[in-house]
XYZ file of C-alpha atoms in Angstrom:
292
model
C 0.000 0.000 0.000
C 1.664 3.120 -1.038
C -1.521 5.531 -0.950
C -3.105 6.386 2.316
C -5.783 8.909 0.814
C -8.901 8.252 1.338
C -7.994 4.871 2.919
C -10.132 4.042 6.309
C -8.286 3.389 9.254
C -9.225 2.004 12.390
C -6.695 2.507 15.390
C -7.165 0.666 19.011
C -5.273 2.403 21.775
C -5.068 5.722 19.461
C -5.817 8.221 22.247
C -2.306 8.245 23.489
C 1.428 7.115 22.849
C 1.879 5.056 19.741
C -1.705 4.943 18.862
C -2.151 8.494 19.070
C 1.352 9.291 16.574
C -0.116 6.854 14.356
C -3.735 8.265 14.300
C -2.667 11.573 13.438
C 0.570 10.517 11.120
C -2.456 8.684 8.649
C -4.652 11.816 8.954
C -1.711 13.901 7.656
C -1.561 11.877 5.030
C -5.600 11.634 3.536
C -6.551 8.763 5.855
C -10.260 8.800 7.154
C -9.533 7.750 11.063
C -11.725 6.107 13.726
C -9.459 6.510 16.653
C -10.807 4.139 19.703
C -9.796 3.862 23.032
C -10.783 3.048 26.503
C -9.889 6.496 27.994
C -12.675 8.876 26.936
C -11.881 12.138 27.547
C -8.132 11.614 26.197
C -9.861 9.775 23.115
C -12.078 13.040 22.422
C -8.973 14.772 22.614
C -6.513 12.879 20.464
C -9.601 13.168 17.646
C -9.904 17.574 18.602
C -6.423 17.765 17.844
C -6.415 15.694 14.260
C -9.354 17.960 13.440
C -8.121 20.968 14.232
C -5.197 20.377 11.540
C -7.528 19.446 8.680
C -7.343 15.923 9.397
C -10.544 13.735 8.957
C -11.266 11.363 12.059
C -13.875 10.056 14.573
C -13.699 8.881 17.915
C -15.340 5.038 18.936
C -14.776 4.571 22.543
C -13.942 0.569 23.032
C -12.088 -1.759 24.964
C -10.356 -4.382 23.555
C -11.232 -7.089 26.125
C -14.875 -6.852 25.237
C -16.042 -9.399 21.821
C -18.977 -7.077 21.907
C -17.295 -3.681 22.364
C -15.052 -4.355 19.809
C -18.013 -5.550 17.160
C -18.976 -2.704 17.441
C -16.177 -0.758 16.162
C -15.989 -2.561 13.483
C -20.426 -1.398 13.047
C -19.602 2.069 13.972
C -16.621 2.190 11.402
C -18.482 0.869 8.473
C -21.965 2.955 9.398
C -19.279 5.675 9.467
C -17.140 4.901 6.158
C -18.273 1.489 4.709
C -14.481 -0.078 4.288
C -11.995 -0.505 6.312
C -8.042 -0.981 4.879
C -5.641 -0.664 7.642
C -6.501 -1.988 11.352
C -3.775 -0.894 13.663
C -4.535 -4.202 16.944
C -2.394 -1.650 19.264
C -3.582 -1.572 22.344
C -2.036 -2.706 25.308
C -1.328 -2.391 29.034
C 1.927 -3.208 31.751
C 0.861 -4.356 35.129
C 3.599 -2.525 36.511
C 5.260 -5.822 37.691
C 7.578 -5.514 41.191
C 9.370 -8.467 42.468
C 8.902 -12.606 42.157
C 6.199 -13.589 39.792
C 5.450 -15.648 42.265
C 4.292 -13.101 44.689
C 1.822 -11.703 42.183
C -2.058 -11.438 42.260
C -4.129 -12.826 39.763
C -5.193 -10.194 39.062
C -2.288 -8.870 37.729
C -1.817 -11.875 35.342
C -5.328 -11.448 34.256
C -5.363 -7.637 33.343
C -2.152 -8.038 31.088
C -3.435 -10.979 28.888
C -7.317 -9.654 29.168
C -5.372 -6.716 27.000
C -2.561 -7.456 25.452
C -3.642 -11.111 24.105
C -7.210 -11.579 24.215
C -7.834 -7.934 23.116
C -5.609 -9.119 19.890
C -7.630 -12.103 19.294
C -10.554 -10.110 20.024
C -9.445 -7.382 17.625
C -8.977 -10.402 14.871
C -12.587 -12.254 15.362
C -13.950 -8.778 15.111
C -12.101 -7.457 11.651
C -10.672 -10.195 10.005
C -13.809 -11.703 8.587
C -14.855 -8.356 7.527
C -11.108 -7.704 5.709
C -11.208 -11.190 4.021
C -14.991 -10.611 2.799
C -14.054 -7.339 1.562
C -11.550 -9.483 -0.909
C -9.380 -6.097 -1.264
C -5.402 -5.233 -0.028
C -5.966 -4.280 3.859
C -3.278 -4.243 6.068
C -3.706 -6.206 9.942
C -1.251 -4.495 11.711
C 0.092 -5.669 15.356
C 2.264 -3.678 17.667
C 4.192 -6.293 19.808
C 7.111 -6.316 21.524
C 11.022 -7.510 21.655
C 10.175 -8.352 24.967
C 8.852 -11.610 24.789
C 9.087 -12.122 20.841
C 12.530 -12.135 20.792
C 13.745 -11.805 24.493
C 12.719 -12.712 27.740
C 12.873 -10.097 30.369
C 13.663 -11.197 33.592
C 11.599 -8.286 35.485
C 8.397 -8.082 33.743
C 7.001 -12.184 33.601
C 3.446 -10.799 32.785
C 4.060 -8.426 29.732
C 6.719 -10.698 28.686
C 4.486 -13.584 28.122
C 1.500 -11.820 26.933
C 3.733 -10.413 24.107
C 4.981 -13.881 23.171
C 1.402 -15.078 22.708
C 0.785 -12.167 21.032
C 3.741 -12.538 18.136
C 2.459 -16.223 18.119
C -0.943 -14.943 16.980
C 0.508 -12.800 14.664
C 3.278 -15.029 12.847
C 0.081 -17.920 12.523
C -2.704 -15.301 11.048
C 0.321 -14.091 8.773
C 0.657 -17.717 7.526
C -3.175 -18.565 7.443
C -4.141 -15.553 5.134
C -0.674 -15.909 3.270
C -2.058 -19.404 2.461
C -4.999 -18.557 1.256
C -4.351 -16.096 -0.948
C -6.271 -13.478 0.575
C -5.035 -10.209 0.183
C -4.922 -9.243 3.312
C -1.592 -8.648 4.929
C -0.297 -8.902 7.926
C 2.450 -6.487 9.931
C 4.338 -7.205 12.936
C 4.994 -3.627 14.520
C 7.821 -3.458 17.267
C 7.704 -0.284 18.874
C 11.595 0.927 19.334
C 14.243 0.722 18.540
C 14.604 2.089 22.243
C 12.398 2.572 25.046
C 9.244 4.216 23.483
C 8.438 7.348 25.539
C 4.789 6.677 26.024
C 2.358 6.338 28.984
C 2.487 2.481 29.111
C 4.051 2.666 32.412
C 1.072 4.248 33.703
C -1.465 1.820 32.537
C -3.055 2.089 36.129
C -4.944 4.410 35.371
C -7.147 1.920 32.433
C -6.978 -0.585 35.085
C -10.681 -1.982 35.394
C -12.408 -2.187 38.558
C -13.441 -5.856 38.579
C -9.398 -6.880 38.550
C -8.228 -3.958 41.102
C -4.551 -3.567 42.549
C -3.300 -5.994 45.522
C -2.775 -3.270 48.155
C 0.442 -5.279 49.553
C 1.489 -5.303 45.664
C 5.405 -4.225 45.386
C 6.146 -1.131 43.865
C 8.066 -1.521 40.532
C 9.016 2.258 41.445
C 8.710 2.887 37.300
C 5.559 5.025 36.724
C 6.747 6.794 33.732
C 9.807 6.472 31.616
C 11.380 9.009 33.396
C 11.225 7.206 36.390
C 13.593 4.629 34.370
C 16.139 7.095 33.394
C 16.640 8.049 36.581
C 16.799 4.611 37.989
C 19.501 3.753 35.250
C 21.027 7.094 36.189
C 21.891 5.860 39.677
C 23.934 3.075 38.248
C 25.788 5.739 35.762
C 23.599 4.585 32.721
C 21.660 6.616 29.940
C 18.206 5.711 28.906
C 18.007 6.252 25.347
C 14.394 6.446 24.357
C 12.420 6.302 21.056
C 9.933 8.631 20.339
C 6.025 7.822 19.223
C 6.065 10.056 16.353
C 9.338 7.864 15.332
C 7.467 4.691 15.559
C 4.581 5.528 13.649
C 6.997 6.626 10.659
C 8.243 3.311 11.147
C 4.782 1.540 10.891
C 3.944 3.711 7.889
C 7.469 2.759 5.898
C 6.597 -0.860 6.497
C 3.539 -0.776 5.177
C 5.096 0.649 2.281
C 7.617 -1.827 2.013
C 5.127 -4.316 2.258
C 7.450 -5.576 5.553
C 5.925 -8.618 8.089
C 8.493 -7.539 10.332
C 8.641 -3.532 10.987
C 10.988 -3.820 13.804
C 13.998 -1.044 13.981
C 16.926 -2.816 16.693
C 19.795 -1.500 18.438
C 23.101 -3.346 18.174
C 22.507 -4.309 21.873
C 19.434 -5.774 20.939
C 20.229 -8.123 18.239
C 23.053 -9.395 19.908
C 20.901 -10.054 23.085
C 18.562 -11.959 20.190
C 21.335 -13.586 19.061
C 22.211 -15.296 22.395
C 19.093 -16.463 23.087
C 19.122 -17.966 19.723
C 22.489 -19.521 20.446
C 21.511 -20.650 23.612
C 18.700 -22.958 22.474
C 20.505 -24.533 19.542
C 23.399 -25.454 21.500
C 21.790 -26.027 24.617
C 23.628 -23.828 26.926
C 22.055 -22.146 30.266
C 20.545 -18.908 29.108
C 21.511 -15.656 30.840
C 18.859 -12.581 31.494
C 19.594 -10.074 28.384
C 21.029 -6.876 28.261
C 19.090 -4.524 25.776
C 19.270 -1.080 27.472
């Protein structure tokens, strides 16, 4: 896809962060936009300011761990523009992990793969049958993460393995629509190359009520990416971050490109890849990786 006038997109988790960058990156660029998120006022927001520019956009409040919610995106987005081309499955959530997994509530586990997996497959029951009817090039695209497709990180169990799933979803749809013929493609988006300065840190404040906090949970102490550069600071390290804005340049060149894999890496990064790699083909004791 080289031509983004006129095309529909629909973006999940566009009211802030990545979402947002993309949402208004394809209204620059002709895209009609339904921008959806759980966080309403923020949502109205993100949709004000494409507006204001000129850019052409609506806002459908939804929440990816809902079958029904997310139906009706996909309603209020044809009612609205009666195709869809892109679908950006974005949305996601840490749990703000702190200490052994095996201290953690259930709750914890269950808010980061309510989001970050089920609200992909969610997000695929919901638009996939629509794409494939619609028998035209659309573009399925998935933000995951190096953490947990490619690495494992040691301090974050939940996100980690909710991100795996995740890039096992999207590597097996890939292969199911490759192999039958539909034109439908699929994109693997991987937020980076660094630390994305976004408000996933603070995914609190979408937690829902039915899965709240455990009050004796330990504090991560990382709140904000700015809490991790000072953190690294103490140790005499520099967080080097990645910018939304950058990442949705990223998602748009790989579309482009027609890329599965849209996934920009530092040199610290592949090699950490690279050992884990090694590690399973010859069999020898992984170590935790070093990426920052």
């Amino acid at each position: 896809m080289q031509d983004f006038n006129n095309k529909v997109a629909v973006v999940t988790g566009g009211a802030s962060g990545v979402g947002k960058a993309i949402s208004k990156l394809l209204a620059s660029l002709g895209a009609k936009v339904v921008v959806s998120d759980i966080e309403a006022k923020a949502l109205d927001a993100a949709v004000a300011g494409i507006v204001e520019k000129g850019g052409e956009a609506i806002a459908c409040q939804a929440d990816v761990t809902s079958p029904e919610s997310m139906q009706n995106l996909v309603d209020t987005s044809v009612k609205q523009y009666g195709e869809i081309h892109l679908v950006f499955a974005n949305a996601g959530v840490g749990t703000g992990e702190g200490g052994p997994m095996w201290e953690y509530s259930l709750n914890d586990w269950e808010w980061g793969f309510n989001v970050n997996t089920w609200g992909l497959i969610h997000s695929i029951n919901a638009f996939i049958p629509l794409l494939v009817k619609q028998n035209k090039e659309a573009h399925f695209i998935v933000t995951g993460s190096g953490n947990g497709a490619f690495v494992m990180m040691p301090n974050t169990p939940i996100y980690t393995a909710s991100k795996a799933a995740v890039q096992a979803i999207t590597e097996n749809l890939h292969y199911q629509l490759q192999g039958a013929q539909s034109p439908v493609k699929v994109n693997a988006l991987f937020p980076g190359p660094h630390v994305v300065n976004s408000g996933i840190f603070n995914s609190e404040r979408n937690r829902p009520e039915d899965l709240p906090v455990d009050p004796k949970k330990q504090d991560s102490g990382i709140h904000s990416v700015e809490d991790m550069r000072n953190i690294m600071a103490q140790y005499g390290q520099k967080l080097e971050t990645t910018e939304p804005e950058e990442v949705a340049q990223h998602a748009i060149d790989g579309i482009k490109a027609d890329k599965f894999w849209i996934c920009p890496r530092t040199e610290k990064s592949t090699l950490a890849f690279k050992a884990r790699v090694e590690s399973i083909l010859t069999g020898e004791t992984p170590t935790p990786p070093n990426v920052l």
